[in-house]
């Protein structure tokens, strides 16, 4: 089942999400539905708050980066209760998009590496360092669990230029090919 995607203007996207236990109701199904929603929407990552669930869970499929980084072939991971331990490396710019910000793409600067502790879908704990494209997507998705969106990193000028677009998203005046949940005003 595909979930509707929550978009800019929905207060849930600004909330700090809560940790879950392995007894979280229908966890397996929730994860399956998130994959389905993400692939249908052509996303490379999706965080639970983007499908209306304020829990610390996100999924990432970074395999589309395998052209440039061959080790990303089959990179498909579930992150539950993740905790970023540190970010390292040079900052670099990538043009980012977000399913919750349809029709907006902006250059965002982030550190190259992220070291993260998390549980996978079987609640096995891992501690790993990700860099390049995977590190980028993971930082973006992790931010969603803390109520942060990539537009928060833009300069006041860039943000001002996006004001109209953002207002339209919040009013539901966008029509991406996937279903969205129009924020209640
Ligand atoms: Co996003």
PDB file of C-alpha atoms and ligand atoms in Angstrom:
ATOM      1  CA  UNK A   1       0.000   0.000   0.000  1.00  0.00           C
ATOM      2  CA  UNK A   2       1.270   3.437  -0.880  1.00  0.00           C
ATOM      3  CA  UNK A   3       0.971   6.179   1.704  1.00  0.00           C
ATOM      4  CA  UNK A   4       0.131   9.758   0.768  1.00  0.00           C
ATOM      5  CA  UNK A   5       3.209  11.947   1.266  1.00  0.00           C
ATOM      6  CA  UNK A   6       3.071  14.754   3.822  1.00  0.00           C
ATOM      7  CA  UNK A   7       4.306  18.020   2.369  1.00  0.00           C
ATOM      8  CA  UNK A   8       5.666  21.359   3.532  1.00  0.00           C
ATOM      9  CA  UNK A   9       3.167  23.073   5.808  1.00  0.00           C
ATOM     10  CA  UNK A  10       2.252  19.898   7.662  1.00  0.00           C
ATOM     11  CA  UNK A  11       3.238  20.389  11.324  1.00  0.00           C
ATOM     12  CA  UNK A  12       4.284  16.726  11.546  1.00  0.00           C
ATOM     13  CA  UNK A  13       7.300  17.458   9.342  1.00  0.00           C
ATOM     14  CA  UNK A  14       8.542  19.908  11.982  1.00  0.00           C
ATOM     15  CA  UNK A  15       8.179  17.591  14.979  1.00  0.00           C
ATOM     16  CA  UNK A  16      10.947  15.601  16.588  1.00  0.00           C
ATOM     17  CA  UNK A  17      10.002  11.982  15.907  1.00  0.00           C
ATOM     18  CA  UNK A  18       9.909   9.336  18.661  1.00  0.00           C
ATOM     19  CA  UNK A  19      11.969   6.170  18.993  1.00  0.00           C
ATOM     20  CA  UNK A  20      10.188   2.849  18.576  1.00  0.00           C
ATOM     21  CA  UNK A  21      10.571  -0.656  20.014  1.00  0.00           C
ATOM     22  CA  UNK A  22      10.542  -3.886  18.024  1.00  0.00           C
ATOM     23  CA  UNK A  23       6.910  -4.328  19.110  1.00  0.00           C
ATOM     24  CA  UNK A  24       5.816  -1.301  17.095  1.00  0.00           C
ATOM     25  CA  UNK A  25       2.508  -2.325  15.483  1.00  0.00           C
ATOM     26  CA  UNK A  26       2.844  -3.779  11.961  1.00  0.00           C
ATOM     27  CA  UNK A  27       6.440  -2.622  11.661  1.00  0.00           C
ATOM     28  CA  UNK A  28       7.176  -4.997   8.779  1.00  0.00           C
ATOM     29  CA  UNK A  29       4.186  -3.744   6.863  1.00  0.00           C
ATOM     30  CA  UNK A  30       5.018  -0.097   7.569  1.00  0.00           C
ATOM     31  CA  UNK A  31       8.512  -0.628   6.132  1.00  0.00           C
ATOM     32  CA  UNK A  32       7.127  -2.420   3.064  1.00  0.00           C
ATOM     33  CA  UNK A  33       4.661   0.406   2.494  1.00  0.00           C
ATOM     34  CA  UNK A  34       7.431   2.965   2.833  1.00  0.00           C
ATOM     35  CA  UNK A  35       9.506   1.180   0.161  1.00  0.00           C
ATOM     36  CA  UNK A  36       6.487   1.049  -2.105  1.00  0.00           C
ATOM     37  CA  UNK A  37       5.745   4.749  -1.567  1.00  0.00           C
ATOM     38  CA  UNK A  38       9.375   5.717  -2.117  1.00  0.00           C
ATOM     39  CA  UNK A  39       9.859   3.734  -5.341  1.00  0.00           C
ATOM     40  CA  UNK A  40       6.560   4.917  -6.752  1.00  0.00           C
ATOM     41  CA  UNK A  41       7.502   8.540  -6.009  1.00  0.00           C
ATOM     42  CA  UNK A  42      11.003   8.107  -7.515  1.00  0.00           C
ATOM     43  CA  UNK A  43      12.670   8.955  -4.203  1.00  0.00           C
ATOM     44  CA  UNK A  44      16.052   7.650  -3.053  1.00  0.00           C
ATOM     45  CA  UNK A  45      15.074   7.926   0.603  1.00  0.00           C
ATOM     46  CA  UNK A  46      11.950   8.334   2.680  1.00  0.00           C
ATOM     47  CA  UNK A  47      11.497   9.149   6.365  1.00  0.00           C
ATOM     48  CA  UNK A  48       8.485   8.063   8.424  1.00  0.00           C
ATOM     49  CA  UNK A  49       7.305  11.646   9.144  1.00  0.00           C
ATOM     50  CA  UNK A  50       6.890  12.020   5.372  1.00  0.00           C
ATOM     51  CA  UNK A  51       4.172   9.390   5.475  1.00  0.00           C
ATOM     52  CA  UNK A  52       2.465  10.766   8.558  1.00  0.00           C
ATOM     53  CA  UNK A  53       4.275   8.680  11.176  1.00  0.00           C
ATOM     54  CA  UNK A  54       6.238  10.591  13.783  1.00  0.00           C
ATOM     55  CA  UNK A  55       8.686   7.752  14.483  1.00  0.00           C
ATOM     56  CA  UNK A  56      12.457   7.455  14.101  1.00  0.00           C
ATOM     57  CA  UNK A  57      12.632   5.353  10.976  1.00  0.00           C
ATOM     58  CA  UNK A  58      13.835   5.985   7.435  1.00  0.00           C
ATOM     59  CA  UNK A  59      14.669   3.945   4.367  1.00  0.00           C
ATOM     60  CA  UNK A  60      17.371   4.596   1.766  1.00  0.00           C
ATOM     61  CA  UNK A  61      18.062   3.079  -1.644  1.00  0.00           C
ATOM     62  CA  UNK A  62      21.241   4.744  -2.867  1.00  0.00           C
ATOM     63  CA  UNK A  63      21.872   2.242  -5.674  1.00  0.00           C
ATOM     64  CA  UNK A  64      21.192   4.922  -8.294  1.00  0.00           C
ATOM     65  CA  UNK A  65      24.556   6.391  -7.274  1.00  0.00           C
ATOM     66  CA  UNK A  66      26.356   3.232  -8.463  1.00  0.00           C
ATOM     67  CA  UNK A  67      27.304   4.809 -11.807  1.00  0.00           C
ATOM     68  CA  UNK A  68      29.782   7.026  -9.997  1.00  0.00           C
ATOM     69  CA  UNK A  69      30.296   4.975  -6.834  1.00  0.00           C
ATOM     70  CA  UNK A  70      30.203   1.249  -7.789  1.00  0.00           C
ATOM     71  CA  UNK A  71      30.083   0.171  -4.122  1.00  0.00           C
ATOM     72  CA  UNK A  72      26.545   1.575  -3.949  1.00  0.00           C
ATOM     73  CA  UNK A  73      25.174  -1.211  -6.121  1.00  0.00           C
ATOM     74  CA  UNK A  74      22.413  -2.873  -4.053  1.00  0.00           C
ATOM     75  CA  UNK A  75      22.642  -0.216  -1.344  1.00  0.00           C
ATOM     76  CA  UNK A  76      19.255  -0.578   0.277  1.00  0.00           C
ATOM     77  CA  UNK A  77      18.935  -0.062   4.012  1.00  0.00           C
ATOM     78  CA  UNK A  78      16.419   0.519   6.769  1.00  0.00           C
ATOM     79  CA  UNK A  79      17.438   2.792   9.660  1.00  0.00           C
ATOM     80  CA  UNK A  80      15.535   2.524  12.937  1.00  0.00           C
ATOM     81  CA  UNK A  81      16.231   4.723  15.993  1.00  0.00           C
ATOM     82  CA  UNK A  82      19.363   6.076  14.297  1.00  0.00           C
ATOM     83  CA  UNK A  83      21.784   8.297  16.115  1.00  0.00           C
ATOM     84  CA  UNK A  84      24.392  10.359  14.291  1.00  0.00           C
ATOM     85  CA  UNK A  85      27.620  10.035  16.254  1.00  0.00           C
ATOM     86  CA  UNK A  86      29.656  12.452  14.164  1.00  0.00           C
ATOM     87  CA  UNK A  87      29.958  14.107  10.794  1.00  0.00           C
ATOM     88  CA  UNK A  88      33.361  14.509   9.161  1.00  0.00           C
ATOM     89  CA  UNK A  89      35.092  15.350   5.944  1.00  0.00           C
ATOM     90  CA  UNK A  90      34.891  18.222   3.544  1.00  0.00           C
ATOM     91  CA  UNK A  91      31.590  19.955   2.933  1.00  0.00           C
ATOM     92  CA  UNK A  92      30.349  19.626  -0.627  1.00  0.00           C
ATOM     93  CA  UNK A  93      27.335  20.865  -2.513  1.00  0.00           C
ATOM     94  CA  UNK A  94      24.640  18.731  -4.057  1.00  0.00           C
ATOM     95  CA  UNK A  95      21.410  19.778  -5.697  1.00  0.00           C
ATOM     96  CA  UNK A  96      18.804  18.186  -3.392  1.00  0.00           C
ATOM     97  CA  UNK A  97      15.136  17.519  -3.744  1.00  0.00           C
ATOM     98  CA  UNK A  98      12.586  16.137  -1.299  1.00  0.00           C
ATOM     99  CA  UNK A  99       9.258  14.381  -1.839  1.00  0.00           C
ATOM    100  CA  UNK A 100       7.794  16.725   0.797  1.00  0.00           C
ATOM    101  CA  UNK A 101       8.916  19.775  -1.215  1.00  0.00           C
ATOM    102  CA  UNK A 102       7.606  18.983  -4.698  1.00  0.00           C
ATOM    103  CA  UNK A 103       9.070  21.025  -7.563  1.00  0.00           C
ATOM    104  CA  UNK A 104      11.837  22.509  -5.424  1.00  0.00           C
ATOM    105  CA  UNK A 105      15.507  21.680  -5.919  1.00  0.00           C
ATOM    106  CA  UNK A 106      18.324  23.614  -4.306  1.00  0.00           C
ATOM    107  CA  UNK A 107      22.051  23.328  -3.730  1.00  0.00           C
ATOM    108  CA  UNK A 108      22.776  22.180  -0.191  1.00  0.00           C
ATOM    109  CA  UNK A 109      26.161  21.992   1.495  1.00  0.00           C
ATOM    110  CA  UNK A 110      26.805  19.072   3.856  1.00  0.00           C
ATOM    111  CA  UNK A 111      29.856  17.304   5.294  1.00  0.00           C
ATOM    112  CA  UNK A 112      30.931  14.264   3.267  1.00  0.00           C
ATOM    113  CA  UNK A 113      30.888  11.625   6.017  1.00  0.00           C
ATOM    114  CA  UNK A 114      28.413  10.583   8.630  1.00  0.00           C
ATOM    115  CA  UNK A 115      28.958   7.984  11.342  1.00  0.00           C
ATOM    116  CA  UNK A 116      25.682   6.588  12.526  1.00  0.00           C
ATOM    117  CA  UNK A 117      24.418   3.961  14.961  1.00  0.00           C
ATOM    118  CA  UNK A 118      21.100   2.396  14.045  1.00  0.00           C
ATOM    119  CA  UNK A 119      18.980  -0.733  14.116  1.00  0.00           C
ATOM    120  CA  UNK A 120      18.045  -2.511  10.910  1.00  0.00           C
ATOM    121  CA  UNK A 121      14.628  -3.998  10.103  1.00  0.00           C
ATOM    122  CA  UNK A 122      15.486  -7.042  12.264  1.00  0.00           C
ATOM    123  CA  UNK A 123      16.474  -4.786  15.155  1.00  0.00           C
ATOM    124  CA  UNK A 124      20.134  -5.700  14.814  1.00  0.00           C
ATOM    125  CA  UNK A 125      22.368  -2.820  15.896  1.00  0.00           C
ATOM    126  CA  UNK A 126      25.000  -1.387  13.521  1.00  0.00           C
ATOM    127  CA  UNK A 127      27.551   1.388  13.658  1.00  0.00           C
ATOM    128  CA  UNK A 128      28.818   2.496  10.261  1.00  0.00           C
ATOM    129  CA  UNK A 129      30.340   5.418   8.399  1.00  0.00           C
ATOM    130  CA  UNK A 130      28.802   6.453   5.102  1.00  0.00           C
ATOM    131  CA  UNK A 131      30.197   8.962   2.658  1.00  0.00           C
ATOM    132  CA  UNK A 132      29.545  10.326  -0.804  1.00  0.00           C
ATOM    133  CA  UNK A 133      26.029   9.911  -2.123  1.00  0.00           C
ATOM    134  CA  UNK A 134      24.907   7.491   0.614  1.00  0.00           C
ATOM    135  CA  UNK A 135      26.217   9.808   3.336  1.00  0.00           C
ATOM    136  CA  UNK A 136      24.332  12.648   1.702  1.00  0.00           C
ATOM    137  CA  UNK A 137      20.982  10.842   1.532  1.00  0.00           C
ATOM    138  CA  UNK A 138      21.333   9.534   5.082  1.00  0.00           C
ATOM    139  CA  UNK A 139      21.958  13.039   6.451  1.00  0.00           C
ATOM    140  CA  UNK A 140      18.939  14.362   4.552  1.00  0.00           C
ATOM    141  CA  UNK A 141      16.630  11.594   5.807  1.00  0.00           C
ATOM    142  CA  UNK A 142      17.954  11.784   9.353  1.00  0.00           C
ATOM    143  CA  UNK A 143      17.121  15.489   9.421  1.00  0.00           C
ATOM    144  CA  UNK A 144      13.459  14.626   8.810  1.00  0.00           C
ATOM    145  CA  UNK A 145      13.392  12.803  12.175  1.00  0.00           C
ATOM    146  CA  UNK A 146      14.394  16.044  13.876  1.00  0.00           C
ATOM    147  CA  UNK A 147      11.925  18.211  11.980  1.00  0.00           C
ATOM    148  CA  UNK A 148      14.595  19.671   9.695  1.00  0.00           C
ATOM    149  CA  UNK A 149      14.138  20.214   5.935  1.00  0.00           C
ATOM    150  CA  UNK A 150      16.873  20.967   3.397  1.00  0.00           C
ATOM    151  CA  UNK A 151      15.473  24.464   2.817  1.00  0.00           C
ATOM    152  CA  UNK A 152      16.561  25.254   6.388  1.00  0.00           C
ATOM    153  CA  UNK A 153      20.160  25.333   5.124  1.00  0.00           C
ATOM    154  CA  UNK A 154      19.537  27.957   2.449  1.00  0.00           C
ATOM    155  CA  UNK A 155      20.552  31.586   2.668  1.00  0.00           C
ATOM    156  CA  UNK A 156      17.842  34.095   3.671  1.00  0.00           C
ATOM    157  CA  UNK A 157      17.837  35.331   0.069  1.00  0.00           C
ATOM    158  CA  UNK A 158      17.306  31.863  -1.473  1.00  0.00           C
ATOM    159  CA  UNK A 159      14.565  31.224   1.079  1.00  0.00           C
ATOM    160  CA  UNK A 160      12.841  34.471   0.250  1.00  0.00           C
ATOM    161  CA  UNK A 161      12.858  33.525  -3.435  1.00  0.00           C
ATOM    162  CA  UNK A 162      11.104  30.265  -2.583  1.00  0.00           C
ATOM    163  CA  UNK A 163       8.394  31.856  -0.478  1.00  0.00           C
ATOM    164  CA  UNK A 164       5.697  31.718  -3.149  1.00  0.00           C
ATOM    165  CA  UNK A 165       6.455  28.117  -4.083  1.00  0.00           C
ATOM    166  CA  UNK A 166       6.401  27.062  -0.443  1.00  0.00           C
ATOM    167  CA  UNK A 167       3.092  28.816   0.174  1.00  0.00           C
ATOM    168  CA  UNK A 168       1.622  26.967  -2.794  1.00  0.00           C
ATOM    169  CA  UNK A 169       2.813  23.607  -1.491  1.00  0.00           C
ATOM    170  CA  UNK A 170       1.275  24.339   1.912  1.00  0.00           C
ATOM    171  CA  UNK A 171      -2.020  25.119   0.185  1.00  0.00           C
ATOM    172  CA  UNK A 172      -1.848  21.896  -1.783  1.00  0.00           C
ATOM    173  CA  UNK A 173      -1.377  23.765  -5.057  1.00  0.00           C
ATOM    174  CA  UNK A 174       1.129  21.276  -6.439  1.00  0.00           C
ATOM    175  CA  UNK A 175       0.501  18.155  -8.412  1.00  0.00           C
ATOM    176  CA  UNK A 176       3.358  15.703  -8.244  1.00  0.00           C
ATOM    177  CA  UNK A 177       2.642  12.302  -9.807  1.00  0.00           C
ATOM    178  CA  UNK A 178       2.378  10.741  -6.327  1.00  0.00           C
ATOM    179  CA  UNK A 179      -0.421  11.324  -3.872  1.00  0.00           C
ATOM    180  CA  UNK A 180       0.116  14.006  -1.238  1.00  0.00           C
ATOM    181  CA  UNK A 181      -1.687  14.786   1.984  1.00  0.00           C
ATOM    182  CA  UNK A 182      -2.675  18.427   1.767  1.00  0.00           C
ATOM    183  CA  UNK A 183      -1.742  20.222   4.980  1.00  0.00           C
ATOM    184  CA  UNK A 184      -4.767  21.332   6.966  1.00  0.00           C
ATOM    185  CA  UNK A 185      -4.936  25.057   7.406  1.00  0.00           C
TER     186      UNK A 185
HETATM  187 CO1  LIG B   1      13.283  14.816   2.237  1.00  0.00          CO
END
